[in-house]
C-alpha positions as a printed NumPy array, in Angstrom:
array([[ 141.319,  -83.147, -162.847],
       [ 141.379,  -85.462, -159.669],
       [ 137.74 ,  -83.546, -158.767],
       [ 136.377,  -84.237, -162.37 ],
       [ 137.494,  -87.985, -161.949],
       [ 135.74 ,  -88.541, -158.52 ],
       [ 132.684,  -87.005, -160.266],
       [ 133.   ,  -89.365, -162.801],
       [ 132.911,  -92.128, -159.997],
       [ 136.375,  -92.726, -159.587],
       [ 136.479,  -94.252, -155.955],
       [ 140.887,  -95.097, -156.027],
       [ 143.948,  -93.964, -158.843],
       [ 147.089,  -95.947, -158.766],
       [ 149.584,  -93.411, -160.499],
       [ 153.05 ,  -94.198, -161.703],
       [ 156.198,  -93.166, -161.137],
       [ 158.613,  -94.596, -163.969],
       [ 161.757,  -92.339, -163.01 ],
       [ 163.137,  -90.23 , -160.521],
       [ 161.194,  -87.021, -161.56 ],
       [ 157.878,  -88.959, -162.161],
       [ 158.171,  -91.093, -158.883],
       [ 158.795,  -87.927, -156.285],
       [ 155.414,  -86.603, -157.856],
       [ 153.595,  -89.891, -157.78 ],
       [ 154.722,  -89.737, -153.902],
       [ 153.762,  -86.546, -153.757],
       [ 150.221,  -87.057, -154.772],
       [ 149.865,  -89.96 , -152.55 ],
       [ 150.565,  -88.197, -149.497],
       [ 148.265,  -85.543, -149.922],
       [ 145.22 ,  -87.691, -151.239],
       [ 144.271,  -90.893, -149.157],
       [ 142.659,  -92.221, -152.391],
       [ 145.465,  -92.216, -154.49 ],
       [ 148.449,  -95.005, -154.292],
       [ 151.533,  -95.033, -156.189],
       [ 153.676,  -97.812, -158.328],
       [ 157.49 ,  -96.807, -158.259],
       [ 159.527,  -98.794, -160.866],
       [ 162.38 ,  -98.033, -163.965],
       [ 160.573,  -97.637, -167.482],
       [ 162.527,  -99.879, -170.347],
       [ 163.07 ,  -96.967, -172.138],
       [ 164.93 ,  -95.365, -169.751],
       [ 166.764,  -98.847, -169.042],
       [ 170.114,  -97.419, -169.757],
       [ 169.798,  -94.465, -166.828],
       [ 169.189,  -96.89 , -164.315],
       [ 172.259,  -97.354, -161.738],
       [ 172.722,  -99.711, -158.654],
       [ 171.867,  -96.79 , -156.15 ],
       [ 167.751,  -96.73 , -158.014],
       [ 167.546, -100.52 , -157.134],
       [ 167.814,  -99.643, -153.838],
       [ 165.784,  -96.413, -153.569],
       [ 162.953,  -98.723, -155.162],
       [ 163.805, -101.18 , -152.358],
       [ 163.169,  -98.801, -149.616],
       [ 160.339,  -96.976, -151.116],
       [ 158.573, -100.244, -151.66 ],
       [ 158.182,  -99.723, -147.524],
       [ 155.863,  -97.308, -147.993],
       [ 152.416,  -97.786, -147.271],
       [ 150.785,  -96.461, -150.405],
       [ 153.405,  -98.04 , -152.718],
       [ 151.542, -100.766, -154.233],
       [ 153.273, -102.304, -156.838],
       [ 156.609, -101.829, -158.73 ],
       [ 156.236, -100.78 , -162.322],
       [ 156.217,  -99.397, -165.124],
       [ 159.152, -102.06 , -165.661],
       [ 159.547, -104.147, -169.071],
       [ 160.191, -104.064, -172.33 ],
       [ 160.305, -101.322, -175.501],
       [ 161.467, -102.37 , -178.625],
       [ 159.945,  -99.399, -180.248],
       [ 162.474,  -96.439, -178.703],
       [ 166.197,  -97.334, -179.464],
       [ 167.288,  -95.328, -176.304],
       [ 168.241,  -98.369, -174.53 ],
       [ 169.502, -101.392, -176.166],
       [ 167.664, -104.785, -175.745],
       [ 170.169, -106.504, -173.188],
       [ 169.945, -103.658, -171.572],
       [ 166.502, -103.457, -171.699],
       [ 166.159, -107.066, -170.285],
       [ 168.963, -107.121, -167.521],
       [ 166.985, -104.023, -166.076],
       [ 163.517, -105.777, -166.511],
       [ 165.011, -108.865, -164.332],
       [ 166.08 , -107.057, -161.975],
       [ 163.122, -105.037, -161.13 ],
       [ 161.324, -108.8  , -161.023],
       [ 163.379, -110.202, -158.777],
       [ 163.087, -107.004, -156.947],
       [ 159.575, -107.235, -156.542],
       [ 159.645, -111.504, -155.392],
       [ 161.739, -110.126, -152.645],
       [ 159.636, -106.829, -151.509],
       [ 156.24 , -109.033, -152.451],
       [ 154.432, -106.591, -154.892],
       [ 153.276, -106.853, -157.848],
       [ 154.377, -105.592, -160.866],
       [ 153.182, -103.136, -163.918],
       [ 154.763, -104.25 , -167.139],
       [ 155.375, -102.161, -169.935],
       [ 155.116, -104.061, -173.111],
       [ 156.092, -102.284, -176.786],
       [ 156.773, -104.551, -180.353],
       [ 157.752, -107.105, -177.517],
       [ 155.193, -109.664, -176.844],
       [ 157.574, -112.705, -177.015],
       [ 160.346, -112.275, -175.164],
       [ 157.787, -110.154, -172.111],
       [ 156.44 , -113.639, -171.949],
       [ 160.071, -115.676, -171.797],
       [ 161.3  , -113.215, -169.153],
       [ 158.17 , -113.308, -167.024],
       [ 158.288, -117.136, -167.01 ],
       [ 162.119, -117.64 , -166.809],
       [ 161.728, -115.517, -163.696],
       [ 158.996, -117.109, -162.048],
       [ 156.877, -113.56 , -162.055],
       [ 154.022, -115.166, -161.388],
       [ 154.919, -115.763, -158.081],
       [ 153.878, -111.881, -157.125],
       [ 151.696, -111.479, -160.538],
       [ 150.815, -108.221, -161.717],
       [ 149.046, -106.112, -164.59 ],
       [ 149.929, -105.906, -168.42 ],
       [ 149.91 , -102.487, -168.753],
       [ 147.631, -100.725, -171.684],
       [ 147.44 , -104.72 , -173.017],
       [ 147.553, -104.393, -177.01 ],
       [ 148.838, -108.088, -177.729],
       [ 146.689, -110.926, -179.125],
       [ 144.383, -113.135, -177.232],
       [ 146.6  , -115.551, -177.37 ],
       [ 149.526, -113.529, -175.504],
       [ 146.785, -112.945, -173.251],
       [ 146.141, -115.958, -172.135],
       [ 149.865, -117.029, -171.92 ],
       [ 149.934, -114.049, -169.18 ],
       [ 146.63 , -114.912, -167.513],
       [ 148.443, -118.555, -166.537],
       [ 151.172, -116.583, -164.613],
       [ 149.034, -114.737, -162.652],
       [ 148.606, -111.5  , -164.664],
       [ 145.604, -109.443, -165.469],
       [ 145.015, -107.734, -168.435],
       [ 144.389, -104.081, -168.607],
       [ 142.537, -102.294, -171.459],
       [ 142.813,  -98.248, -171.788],
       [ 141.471,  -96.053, -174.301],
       [ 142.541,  -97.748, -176.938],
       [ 139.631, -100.169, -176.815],
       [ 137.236,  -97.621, -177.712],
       [ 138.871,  -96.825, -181.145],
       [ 136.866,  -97.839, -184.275],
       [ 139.633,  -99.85 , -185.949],
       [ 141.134, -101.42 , -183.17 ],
       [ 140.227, -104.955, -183.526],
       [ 143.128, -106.604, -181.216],
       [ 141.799, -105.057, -177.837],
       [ 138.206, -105.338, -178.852],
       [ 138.416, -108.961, -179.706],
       [ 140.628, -109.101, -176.185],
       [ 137.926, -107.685, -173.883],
       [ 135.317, -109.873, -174.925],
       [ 137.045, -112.895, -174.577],
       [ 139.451, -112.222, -171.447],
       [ 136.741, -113.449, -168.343],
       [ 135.605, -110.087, -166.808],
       [ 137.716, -111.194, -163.211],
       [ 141.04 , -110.932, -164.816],
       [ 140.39 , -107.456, -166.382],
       [ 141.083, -104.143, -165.175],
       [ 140.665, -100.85 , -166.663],
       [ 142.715,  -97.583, -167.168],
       [ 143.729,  -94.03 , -168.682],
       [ 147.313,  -93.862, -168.995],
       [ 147.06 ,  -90.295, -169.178],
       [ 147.572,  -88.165, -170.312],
       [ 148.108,  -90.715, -173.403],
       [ 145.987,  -92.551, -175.2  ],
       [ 142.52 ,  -90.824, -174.507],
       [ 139.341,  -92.494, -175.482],
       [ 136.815,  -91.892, -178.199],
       [ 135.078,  -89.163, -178.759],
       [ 138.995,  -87.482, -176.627],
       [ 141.417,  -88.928, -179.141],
       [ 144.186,  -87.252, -179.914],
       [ 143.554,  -84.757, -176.866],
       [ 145.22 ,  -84.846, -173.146],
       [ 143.581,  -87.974, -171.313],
       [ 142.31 ,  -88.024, -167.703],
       [ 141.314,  -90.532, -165.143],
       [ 137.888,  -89.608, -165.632],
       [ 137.727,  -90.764, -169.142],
       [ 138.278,  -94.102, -167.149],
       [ 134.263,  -94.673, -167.679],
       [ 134.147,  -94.486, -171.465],
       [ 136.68 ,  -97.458, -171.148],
       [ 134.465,  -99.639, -168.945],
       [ 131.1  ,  -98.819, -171.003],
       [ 132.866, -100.005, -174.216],
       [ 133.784, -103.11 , -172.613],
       [ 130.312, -103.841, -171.185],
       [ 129.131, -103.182, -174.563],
       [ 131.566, -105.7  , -176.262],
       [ 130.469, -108.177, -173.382],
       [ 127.142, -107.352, -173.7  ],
       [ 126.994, -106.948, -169.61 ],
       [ 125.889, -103.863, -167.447],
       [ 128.406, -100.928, -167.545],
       [ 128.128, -101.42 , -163.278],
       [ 129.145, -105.198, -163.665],
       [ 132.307, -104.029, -165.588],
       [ 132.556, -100.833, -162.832],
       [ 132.217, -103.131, -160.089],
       [ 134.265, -106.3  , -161.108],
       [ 137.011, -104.253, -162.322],
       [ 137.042, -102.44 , -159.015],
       [ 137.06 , -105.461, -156.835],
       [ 140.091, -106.775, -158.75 ],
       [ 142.33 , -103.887, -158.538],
       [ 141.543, -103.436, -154.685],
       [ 141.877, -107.51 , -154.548],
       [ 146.24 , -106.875, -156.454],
       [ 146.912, -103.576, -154.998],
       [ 145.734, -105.145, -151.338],
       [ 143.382, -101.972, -151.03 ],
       [ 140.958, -102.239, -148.474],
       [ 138.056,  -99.156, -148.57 ]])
């Protein structure tokens, strides 16, 4: 998978680690591949697991070299494993977290557009900024998170026929706040839906958004690079 996705012209992967199982792997990987870094962080809908001792672990692993952000942290209204308080003292946490350690953050975002936006302005997030995750919100939401220092990142979704909210999003969020992923294996693009995804599938993403922008699929390669390396503080 990692050789297909280099093939593909995948030059750096930021995996993430949303638990304890998923973050020893995402360690894992970036200790044996010098092109892969890791985000460490508590998913929402695991909110309810997290104890005192994981805020700390994240502390100290946000030392590590290759950790480059702290996420997948937010908000999932969808699951009912966690209750919303719950949900939103954990989110706050991770934020303030990250202010402290200086990262950035990945934010999760499911059925809970407004109140990710209160929480990421009552707690000043924009002061370390960070990536919606997967965005599938409205333009306006968009915008709302470009003004604290967010960027917005499109997955595999954009390539479905019928999905007008992320196609109308990557034509009119401005190519330098953009980024591009998989979040495999979910979420896989046209003509993969429904199958496992892949990083290399990373491409169809950026050629459907330089076809909605009507721009070269190496602008949208090479802008979207520059940006992640520019918030992850990647230097190739």
């Amino acid at each position: 998978m990692i050789k297909r996705a280099q093939e593909a012209g995948v030059k750096e992967m930021v995996v993430v680690g949303f638990d304890e199982k998923t973050i020893h792997r995402a360690l894992a990987l970036v200790e044996r591949y010098d092109f892969i870094y890791a985000a460490v962080g508590w998913h929402p809908v695991d909110a309810i697991d997290m104890k005192d001792e994981h805020l700390v672990w994240l502390e100290e692993l946000a030392g590590h070299p290759k950790v480059v952000a702290l996420g997948e942290m937010g908000l999932d209204y969808h699951w009912d494993k966690s209750p919303k308080d719950v949900q939103k003292e954990v989110f706050r946490k991770q934020i303030a977290l990250a202010k402290k350690v200086k990262l950035p953050i990945v934010i999760h975002n499911r059925d809970a557009d407004r109140d990710i936006v209160d929480v990421l302005r009552e707690e000043d997030a924009g002061q370390v900024g960070g990536i919606m995750h997967c965005f599938g919100g409205s333009v306006e939401i968009a915008r709302e998170c470009m003004e604290m220092n967010f960027y917005i990142s499109l997955g595999g979704p954009v390539t479905f026929k019928n999905a007008k909210r992320p196609k109308l999003v990557a034509k009119e969020v401005p190519l330098d706040r953009l980024l591009i992923e998989t979040d495999c294996p979910y979420l896989a693009p046209h003509p993969y839906r429904g199958k496992r995804n892949e990083p290399a599938y990373v491409k169809l993403v950026a050629e459907q958004i330089a076809e909605l922008k009507e721009i070269p699929y190496e602008e949208v390669a090479k802008v979207t690079t520059a940006n992640a390396r520019k918030l992850f503080d990647i230097v190739r």
